[in-house]
Amino acid sequence: MLFNNIYYKRTTATAKACYVCYKPTTTVLATINTTDFLYTCPGHLSDHGFASTLGGEDGADGARKVVLSDEEIAKVKEEWEEKQKRKKEKEKEDKEKKEKDGEKDKGKDKEDTKKDGSKSPPMSGSLTAKTPPAPVHERYALHRDFFAMRQGEHRKRRQAAQAKDLAPRLPFAPRGAVDQDKY
């Protein structure tokens, strides 16, 4: 088997011909790693003779819920805090280098300290609230005949590519005339 019969519904910016009726559509069914994809009308997706929705263990609509443990959240928070500390230390080192070189005036140093004091401390709970949920695509399984056709097309493409690679290594057919007198 070349690929699994699990397709995800996605939309594209450009319309192409539907696999069944050849009308322009932006709805695409694609495998998880886009090994196979086909443009289909939304009407065909509701036809059980073409494809059926997969619910299964992921829920009624095929949506997968991302569950993060408290340990993972705490680990991400710690990494973020460490990065912020390193960033502040780097800023302090840069500031000290500039002061040693004598490039800054006293007035500018006072303004920089005022700006540093006005920064608000990072909030620990804001990190989890700002993360958007991952996009969820509807899952479909093609009817066995349509899936067999898709696999056949991929098999033909693969065999054609193999034949193209193999052809230069094969010997040529004889091109000279055959003498009838010898036989």
JSON list of C-alpha atoms in Angstrom, two decimals, residues 8-183:
[
{"chain": "A", "resi": 8, "resn": "TYR", "atom": "CA", "xyz": [-7.84, 15.88, 5.19]},
{"chain": "A", "resi": 9, "resn": "LYS", "atom": "CA", "xyz": [-10.12, 18.58, 3.80]},
{"chain": "A", "resi": 10, "resn": "ARG", "atom": "CA", "xyz": [-8.29, 21.83, 3.05]},
{"chain": "A", "resi": 11, "resn": "THR", "atom": "CA", "xyz": [-8.92, 24.92, 0.97]},
{"chain": "A", "resi": 12, "resn": "THR", "atom": "CA", "xyz": [-6.60, 26.53, -1.54]},
{"chain": "A", "resi": 13, "resn": "ALA", "atom": "CA", "xyz": [-6.33, 29.98, -3.05]},
{"chain": "A", "resi": 14, "resn": "THR", "atom": "CA", "xyz": [-6.51, 28.83, -6.67]},
{"chain": "A", "resi": 15, "resn": "ALA", "atom": "CA", "xyz": [-9.43, 26.91, -8.11]},
{"chain": "A", "resi": 16, "resn": "LYS", "atom": "CA", "xyz": [-8.71, 23.73, -10.09]},
{"chain": "A", "resi": 17, "resn": "ALA", "atom": "CA", "xyz": [-10.95, 21.17, -11.79]},
{"chain": "A", "resi": 18, "resn": "CYS", "atom": "CA", "xyz": [-12.88, 18.76, -9.57]},
{"chain": "A", "resi": 19, "resn": "TYR", "atom": "CA", "xyz": [-11.69, 15.15, -9.79]},
{"chain": "A", "resi": 20, "resn": "VAL", "atom": "CA", "xyz": [-15.24, 13.93, -10.46]},
{"chain": "A", "resi": 21, "resn": "CYS", "atom": "CA", "xyz": [-17.16, 16.63, -12.36]},
{"chain": "A", "resi": 22, "resn": "TYR", "atom": "CA", "xyz": [-14.34, 18.93, -13.61]},
{"chain": "A", "resi": 23, "resn": "LYS", "atom": "CA", "xyz": [-15.96, 22.09, -12.21]},
{"chain": "A", "resi": 24, "resn": "PRO", "atom": "CA", "xyz": [-13.61, 24.65, -10.62]},
{"chain": "A", "resi": 25, "resn": "THR", "atom": "CA", "xyz": [-13.24, 24.18, -6.86]},
{"chain": "A", "resi": 26, "resn": "THR", "atom": "CA", "xyz": [-10.90, 25.27, -4.08]},
{"chain": "A", "resi": 27, "resn": "THR", "atom": "CA", "xyz": [-11.61, 22.30, -1.79]},
{"chain": "A", "resi": 28, "resn": "VAL", "atom": "CA", "xyz": [-8.80, 19.75, -1.66]},
{"chain": "A", "resi": 29, "resn": "LEU", "atom": "CA", "xyz": [-8.55, 16.34, -0.05]},
{"chain": "A", "resi": 30, "resn": "ALA", "atom": "CA", "xyz": [-4.92, 15.60, 0.82]},
{"chain": "A", "resi": 31, "resn": "THR", "atom": "CA", "xyz": [-3.10, 12.90, 2.75]},
{"chain": "A", "resi": 32, "resn": "ILE", "atom": "CA", "xyz": [-1.18, 13.91, 5.87]},
{"chain": "A", "resi": 33, "resn": "ASN", "atom": "CA", "xyz": [2.13, 14.33, 4.04]},
{"chain": "A", "resi": 34, "resn": "THR", "atom": "CA", "xyz": [0.46, 15.40, 0.75]},
{"chain": "A", "resi": 35, "resn": "THR", "atom": "CA", "xyz": [1.61, 12.26, -1.05]},
{"chain": "A", "resi": 36, "resn": "ASP", "atom": "CA", "xyz": [-1.77, 12.31, -2.75]},
{"chain": "A", "resi": 37, "resn": "PHE", "atom": "CA", "xyz": [-4.23, 15.15, -3.17]},
{"chain": "A", "resi": 38, "resn": "LEU", "atom": "CA", "xyz": [-7.33, 15.69, -5.27]},
{"chain": "A", "resi": 39, "resn": "TYR", "atom": "CA", "xyz": [-9.63, 18.64, -5.82]},
{"chain": "A", "resi": 40, "resn": "THR", "atom": "CA", "xyz": [-13.28, 17.87, -5.04]},
{"chain": "A", "resi": 41, "resn": "CYS", "atom": "CA", "xyz": [-16.50, 19.83, -4.86]},
{"chain": "A", "resi": 42, "resn": "PRO", "atom": "CA", "xyz": [-18.05, 20.20, -1.38]},
{"chain": "A", "resi": 43, "resn": "GLY", "atom": "CA", "xyz": [-21.12, 18.41, -2.72]},
{"chain": "A", "resi": 44, "resn": "HIS", "atom": "CA", "xyz": [-19.11, 15.30, -3.48]},
{"chain": "A", "resi": 45, "resn": "LEU", "atom": "CA", "xyz": [-17.80, 15.19, 0.08]},
{"chain": "A", "resi": 46, "resn": "SER", "atom": "CA", "xyz": [-21.33, 14.63, 1.36]},
{"chain": "A", "resi": 47, "resn": "ASP", "atom": "CA", "xyz": [-21.84, 11.77, -1.14]},
{"chain": "A", "resi": 48, "resn": "HIS", "atom": "CA", "xyz": [-21.17, 8.44, 0.62]},
{"chain": "A", "resi": 49, "resn": "GLY", "atom": "CA", "xyz": [-20.40, 6.86, -2.75]},
{"chain": "A", "resi": 50, "resn": "PHE", "atom": "CA", "xyz": [-17.34, 9.09, -3.04]},
{"chain": "A", "resi": 51, "resn": "ALA", "atom": "CA", "xyz": [-16.06, 9.70, 0.50]},
{"chain": "A", "resi": 52, "resn": "SER", "atom": "CA", "xyz": [-17.19, 9.34, 4.08]},
{"chain": "A", "resi": 53, "resn": "THR", "atom": "CA", "xyz": [-16.21, 11.34, 7.14]},
{"chain": "A", "resi": 54, "resn": "LEU", "atom": "CA", "xyz": [-14.02, 9.74, 9.76]},
{"chain": "A", "resi": 55, "resn": "GLY", "atom": "CA", "xyz": [-14.95, 10.31, 13.38]},
{"chain": "A", "resi": 56, "resn": "GLY", "atom": "CA", "xyz": [-13.48, 7.42, 15.28]},
{"chain": "A", "resi": 57, "resn": "GLU", "atom": "CA", "xyz": [-11.34, 8.04, 18.33]},
{"chain": "A", "resi": 58, "resn": "ASP", "atom": "CA", "xyz": [-10.74, 11.71, 17.56]},
{"chain": "A", "resi": 59, "resn": "GLY", "atom": "CA", "xyz": [-14.33, 12.76, 18.15]},
{"chain": "A", "resi": 60, "resn": "ALA", "atom": "CA", "xyz": [-17.52, 13.05, 16.13]},
{"chain": "A", "resi": 61, "resn": "ASP", "atom": "CA", "xyz": [-16.17, 15.66, 13.72]},
{"chain": "A", "resi": 62, "resn": "GLY", "atom": "CA", "xyz": [-12.64, 14.25, 13.50]},
{"chain": "A", "resi": 63, "resn": "ALA", "atom": "CA", "xyz": [-11.15, 17.07, 15.56]},
{"chain": "A", "resi": 64, "resn": "ARG", "atom": "CA", "xyz": [-8.07, 16.29, 17.56]},
{"chain": "A", "resi": 65, "resn": "LYS", "atom": "CA", "xyz": [-7.69, 17.98, 20.90]},
{"chain": "A", "resi": 66, "resn": "VAL", "atom": "CA", "xyz": [-4.22, 18.92, 22.02]},
{"chain": "A", "resi": 67, "resn": "VAL", "atom": "CA", "xyz": [-3.69, 18.17, 25.70]},
{"chain": "A", "resi": 68, "resn": "LEU", "atom": "CA", "xyz": [-0.62, 19.60, 27.39]},
{"chain": "A", "resi": 69, "resn": "SER", "atom": "CA", "xyz": [0.47, 18.42, 30.78]},
{"chain": "A", "resi": 70, "resn": "ASP", "atom": "CA", "xyz": [1.39, 20.83, 33.58]},
{"chain": "A", "resi": 71, "resn": "GLU", "atom": "CA", "xyz": [5.01, 19.67, 33.34]},
{"chain": "A", "resi": 72, "resn": "GLU", "atom": "CA", "xyz": [5.23, 20.65, 29.66]},
{"chain": "A", "resi": 73, "resn": "ILE", "atom": "CA", "xyz": [3.70, 24.06, 30.38]},
{"chain": "A", "resi": 74, "resn": "ALA", "atom": "CA", "xyz": [6.10, 24.63, 33.27]},
{"chain": "A", "resi": 75, "resn": "LYS", "atom": "CA", "xyz": [9.04, 23.60, 31.09]},
{"chain": "A", "resi": 76, "resn": "VAL", "atom": "CA", "xyz": [8.08, 26.10, 28.39]},
{"chain": "A", "resi": 77, "resn": "LYS", "atom": "CA", "xyz": [7.66, 28.86, 31.00]},
{"chain": "A", "resi": 78, "resn": "GLU", "atom": "CA", "xyz": [11.09, 28.14, 32.44]},
{"chain": "A", "resi": 79, "resn": "GLU", "atom": "CA", "xyz": [12.71, 28.23, 29.00]},
{"chain": "A", "resi": 80, "resn": "TRP", "atom": "CA", "xyz": [11.02, 31.54, 28.22]},
{"chain": "A", "resi": 81, "resn": "GLU", "atom": "CA", "xyz": [12.12, 33.05, 31.54]},
{"chain": "A", "resi": 82, "resn": "GLU", "atom": "CA", "xyz": [15.71, 31.89, 30.92]},
{"chain": "A", "resi": 83, "resn": "LYS", "atom": "CA", "xyz": [15.68, 33.53, 27.49]},
{"chain": "A", "resi": 84, "resn": "GLN", "atom": "CA", "xyz": [14.41, 36.77, 29.03]},
{"chain": "A", "resi": 85, "resn": "LYS", "atom": "CA", "xyz": [17.18, 36.68, 31.66]},
{"chain": "A", "resi": 86, "resn": "ARG", "atom": "CA", "xyz": [19.84, 36.09, 28.99]},
{"chain": "A", "resi": 87, "resn": "LYS", "atom": "CA", "xyz": [18.41, 38.94, 26.95]},
{"chain": "A", "resi": 88, "resn": "LYS", "atom": "CA", "xyz": [18.56, 41.33, 29.92]},
{"chain": "A", "resi": 89, "resn": "GLU", "atom": "CA", "xyz": [22.11, 40.25, 30.77]},
{"chain": "A", "resi": 90, "resn": "LYS", "atom": "CA", "xyz": [23.17, 40.84, 27.18]},
{"chain": "A", "resi": 91, "resn": "GLU", "atom": "CA", "xyz": [21.60, 44.30, 27.23]},
{"chain": "A", "resi": 92, "resn": "LYS", "atom": "CA", "xyz": [23.46, 45.12, 30.46]},
{"chain": "A", "resi": 93, "resn": "GLU", "atom": "CA", "xyz": [26.76, 43.93, 28.95]},
{"chain": "A", "resi": 94, "resn": "ASP", "atom": "CA", "xyz": [26.20, 46.02, 25.84]},
{"chain": "A", "resi": 95, "resn": "LYS", "atom": "CA", "xyz": [25.35, 49.04, 28.01]},
{"chain": "A", "resi": 96, "resn": "GLU", "atom": "CA", "xyz": [28.52, 48.57, 30.10]},
{"chain": "A", "resi": 97, "resn": "LYS", "atom": "CA", "xyz": [30.65, 48.32, 26.96]},
{"chain": "A", "resi": 98, "resn": "LYS", "atom": "CA", "xyz": [29.20, 51.53, 25.60]},
{"chain": "A", "resi": 99, "resn": "GLU", "atom": "CA", "xyz": [29.79, 53.32, 28.90]},
{"chain": "A", "resi": 100, "resn": "LYS", "atom": "CA", "xyz": [33.40, 52.19, 28.93]},
{"chain": "A", "resi": 101, "resn": "ASP", "atom": "CA", "xyz": [33.95, 53.46, 25.42]},
{"chain": "A", "resi": 102, "resn": "GLY", "atom": "CA", "xyz": [32.55, 56.83, 26.43]},
{"chain": "A", "resi": 103, "resn": "GLU", "atom": "CA", "xyz": [30.07, 57.01, 23.58]},
{"chain": "A", "resi": 104, "resn": "LYS", "atom": "CA", "xyz": [27.10, 57.93, 25.75]},
{"chain": "A", "resi": 105, "resn": "ASP", "atom": "CA", "xyz": [26.36, 61.23, 27.34]},
{"chain": "A", "resi": 106, "resn": "LYS", "atom": "CA", "xyz": [25.09, 61.53, 30.89]},
{"chain": "A", "resi": 107, "resn": "GLY", "atom": "CA", "xyz": [21.69, 62.74, 29.71]},
{"chain": "A", "resi": 108, "resn": "LYS", "atom": "CA", "xyz": [21.17, 59.70, 27.55]},
{"chain": "A", "resi": 109, "resn": "ASP", "atom": "CA", "xyz": [22.08, 57.37, 30.43]},
{"chain": "A", "resi": 110, "resn": "LYS", "atom": "CA", "xyz": [19.33, 58.93, 32.55]},
{"chain": "A", "resi": 111, "resn": "GLU", "atom": "CA", "xyz": [16.76, 58.41, 29.78]},
{"chain": "A", "resi": 112, "resn": "ASP", "atom": "CA", "xyz": [17.78, 54.77, 29.38]},
{"chain": "A", "resi": 113, "resn": "THR", "atom": "CA", "xyz": [17.31, 54.12, 33.11]},
{"chain": "A", "resi": 114, "resn": "LYS", "atom": "CA", "xyz": [13.85, 55.70, 32.97]},
{"chain": "A", "resi": 115, "resn": "LYS", "atom": "CA", "xyz": [12.90, 53.48, 30.04]},
{"chain": "A", "resi": 116, "resn": "ASP", "atom": "CA", "xyz": [14.17, 50.34, 31.78]},
{"chain": "A", "resi": 117, "resn": "GLY", "atom": "CA", "xyz": [12.15, 51.21, 34.91]},
{"chain": "A", "resi": 118, "resn": "SER", "atom": "CA", "xyz": [8.93, 51.64, 32.95]},
{"chain": "A", "resi": 119, "resn": "LYS", "atom": "CA", "xyz": [9.02, 48.11, 31.51]},
{"chain": "A", "resi": 120, "resn": "SER", "atom": "CA", "xyz": [6.39, 45.86, 33.03]},
{"chain": "A", "resi": 121, "resn": "PRO", "atom": "CA", "xyz": [7.47, 42.50, 34.41]},
{"chain": "A", "resi": 122, "resn": "PRO", "atom": "CA", "xyz": [6.42, 39.48, 32.31]},
{"chain": "A", "resi": 123, "resn": "MET", "atom": "CA", "xyz": [3.22, 37.81, 33.42]},
{"chain": "A", "resi": 124, "resn": "SER", "atom": "CA", "xyz": [3.49, 34.08, 34.01]},
{"chain": "A", "resi": 125, "resn": "GLY", "atom": "CA", "xyz": [-0.08, 33.16, 33.06]},
{"chain": "A", "resi": 126, "resn": "SER", "atom": "CA", "xyz": [-0.18, 35.10, 29.80]},
{"chain": "A", "resi": 127, "resn": "LEU", "atom": "CA", "xyz": [1.85, 32.52, 27.86]},
{"chain": "A", "resi": 128, "resn": "THR", "atom": "CA", "xyz": [-0.83, 29.82, 27.89]},
{"chain": "A", "resi": 129, "resn": "ALA", "atom": "CA", "xyz": [-3.68, 32.20, 27.11]},
{"chain": "A", "resi": 130, "resn": "LYS", "atom": "CA", "xyz": [-2.08, 33.63, 23.95]},
{"chain": "A", "resi": 131, "resn": "THR", "atom": "CA", "xyz": [-1.40, 30.33, 22.15]},
{"chain": "A", "resi": 132, "resn": "PRO", "atom": "CA", "xyz": [-4.00, 29.85, 19.41]},
{"chain": "A", "resi": 133, "resn": "PRO", "atom": "CA", "xyz": [-5.49, 26.39, 18.93]},
{"chain": "A", "resi": 134, "resn": "ALA", "atom": "CA", "xyz": [-4.04, 24.29, 16.14]},
{"chain": "A", "resi": 135, "resn": "PRO", "atom": "CA", "xyz": [-6.08, 24.26, 12.93]},
{"chain": "A", "resi": 136, "resn": "VAL", "atom": "CA", "xyz": [-8.32, 21.23, 12.68]},
{"chain": "A", "resi": 137, "resn": "HIS", "atom": "CA", "xyz": [-9.20, 19.69, 9.34]},
{"chain": "A", "resi": 138, "resn": "GLU", "atom": "CA", "xyz": [-12.08, 17.34, 8.64]},
{"chain": "A", "resi": 139, "resn": "ARG", "atom": "CA", "xyz": [-10.96, 13.78, 7.92]},
{"chain": "A", "resi": 140, "resn": "TYR", "atom": "CA", "xyz": [-12.36, 11.69, 5.07]},
{"chain": "A", "resi": 141, "resn": "ALA", "atom": "CA", "xyz": [-11.92, 8.19, 3.68]},
{"chain": "A", "resi": 142, "resn": "LEU", "atom": "CA", "xyz": [-12.43, 7.68, -0.05]},
{"chain": "A", "resi": 143, "resn": "HIS", "atom": "CA", "xyz": [-14.72, 4.94, -1.34]},
{"chain": "A", "resi": 144, "resn": "ARG", "atom": "CA", "xyz": [-12.69, 1.80, -2.06]},
{"chain": "A", "resi": 145, "resn": "ASP", "atom": "CA", "xyz": [-13.07, 2.15, -5.86]},
{"chain": "A", "resi": 146, "resn": "PHE", "atom": "CA", "xyz": [-11.92, 5.78, -5.90]},
{"chain": "A", "resi": 147, "resn": "PHE", "atom": "CA", "xyz": [-9.06, 4.92, -3.56]},
{"chain": "A", "resi": 148, "resn": "ALA", "atom": "CA", "xyz": [-8.03, 2.01, -5.82]},
{"chain": "A", "resi": 149, "resn": "MET", "atom": "CA", "xyz": [-8.03, 4.40, -8.81]},
{"chain": "A", "resi": 150, "resn": "ARG", "atom": "CA", "xyz": [-5.81, 6.86, -6.91]},
{"chain": "A", "resi": 151, "resn": "GLN", "atom": "CA", "xyz": [-3.39, 4.09, -5.96]},
{"chain": "A", "resi": 152, "resn": "GLY", "atom": "CA", "xyz": [-3.33, 2.87, -9.56]},
{"chain": "A", "resi": 153, "resn": "GLU", "atom": "CA", "xyz": [-2.45, 6.36, -10.81]},
{"chain": "A", "resi": 154, "resn": "HIS", "atom": "CA", "xyz": [0.39, 6.64, -8.30]},
{"chain": "A", "resi": 155, "resn": "ARG", "atom": "CA", "xyz": [1.64, 3.18, -9.23]},
{"chain": "A", "resi": 156, "resn": "LYS", "atom": "CA", "xyz": [1.68, 4.13, -12.94]},
{"chain": "A", "resi": 157, "resn": "ARG", "atom": "CA", "xyz": [3.57, 7.35, -12.20]},
{"chain": "A", "resi": 158, "resn": "ARG", "atom": "CA", "xyz": [6.14, 5.49, -10.11]},
{"chain": "A", "resi": 159, "resn": "GLN", "atom": "CA", "xyz": [6.59, 2.81, -12.79]},
{"chain": "A", "resi": 160, "resn": "ALA", "atom": "CA", "xyz": [6.97, 5.45, -15.52]},
{"chain": "A", "resi": 161, "resn": "ALA", "atom": "CA", "xyz": [9.67, 7.20, -13.46]},
{"chain": "A", "resi": 162, "resn": "GLN", "atom": "CA", "xyz": [11.46, 3.87, -12.93]},
{"chain": "A", "resi": 163, "resn": "ALA", "atom": "CA", "xyz": [11.27, 3.08, -16.65]},
{"chain": "A", "resi": 164, "resn": "LYS", "atom": "CA", "xyz": [12.68, 6.50, -17.52]},
{"chain": "A", "resi": 165, "resn": "ASP", "atom": "CA", "xyz": [15.60, 5.90, -15.14]},
{"chain": "A", "resi": 166, "resn": "LEU", "atom": "CA", "xyz": [16.20, 2.37, -16.46]},
{"chain": "A", "resi": 167, "resn": "ALA", "atom": "CA", "xyz": [15.89, 3.11, -20.20]},
{"chain": "A", "resi": 168, "resn": "PRO", "atom": "CA", "xyz": [19.37, 4.61, -20.75]},
{"chain": "A", "resi": 169, "resn": "ARG", "atom": "CA", "xyz": [21.00, 1.51, -19.25]},
{"chain": "A", "resi": 170, "resn": "LEU", "atom": "CA", "xyz": [19.26, -0.98, -21.58]},
{"chain": "A", "resi": 171, "resn": "PRO", "atom": "CA", "xyz": [20.89, -2.07, -24.87]},
{"chain": "A", "resi": 172, "resn": "PHE", "atom": "CA", "xyz": [19.54, -0.75, -28.17]},
{"chain": "A", "resi": 173, "resn": "ALA", "atom": "CA", "xyz": [17.74, -2.91, -30.70]},
{"chain": "A", "resi": 174, "resn": "PRO", "atom": "CA", "xyz": [19.76, -3.89, -33.79]},
{"chain": "A", "resi": 175, "resn": "ARG", "atom": "CA", "xyz": [19.43, -1.35, -36.59]},
{"chain": "A", "resi": 176, "resn": "GLY", "atom": "CA", "xyz": [21.13, -3.06, -39.46]},
{"chain": "A", "resi": 177, "resn": "ALA", "atom": "CA", "xyz": [19.33, -4.93, -42.24]},
{"chain": "A", "resi": 178, "resn": "VAL", "atom": "CA", "xyz": [18.84, -8.67, -41.77]},
{"chain": "A", "resi": 179, "resn": "ASP", "atom": "CA", "xyz": [20.47, -10.79, -44.45]},
{"chain": "A", "resi": 180, "resn": "GLN", "atom": "CA", "xyz": [18.06, -13.42, -45.81]},
{"chain": "A", "resi": 181, "resn": "ASP", "atom": "CA", "xyz": [20.81, -15.40, -47.54]},
{"chain": "A", "resi": 182, "resn": "LYS", "atom": "CA", "xyz": [22.39, -16.73, -44.33]},
{"chain": "A", "resi": 183, "resn": "TYR", "atom": "CA", "xyz": [19.36, -18.69, -43.23]}
]
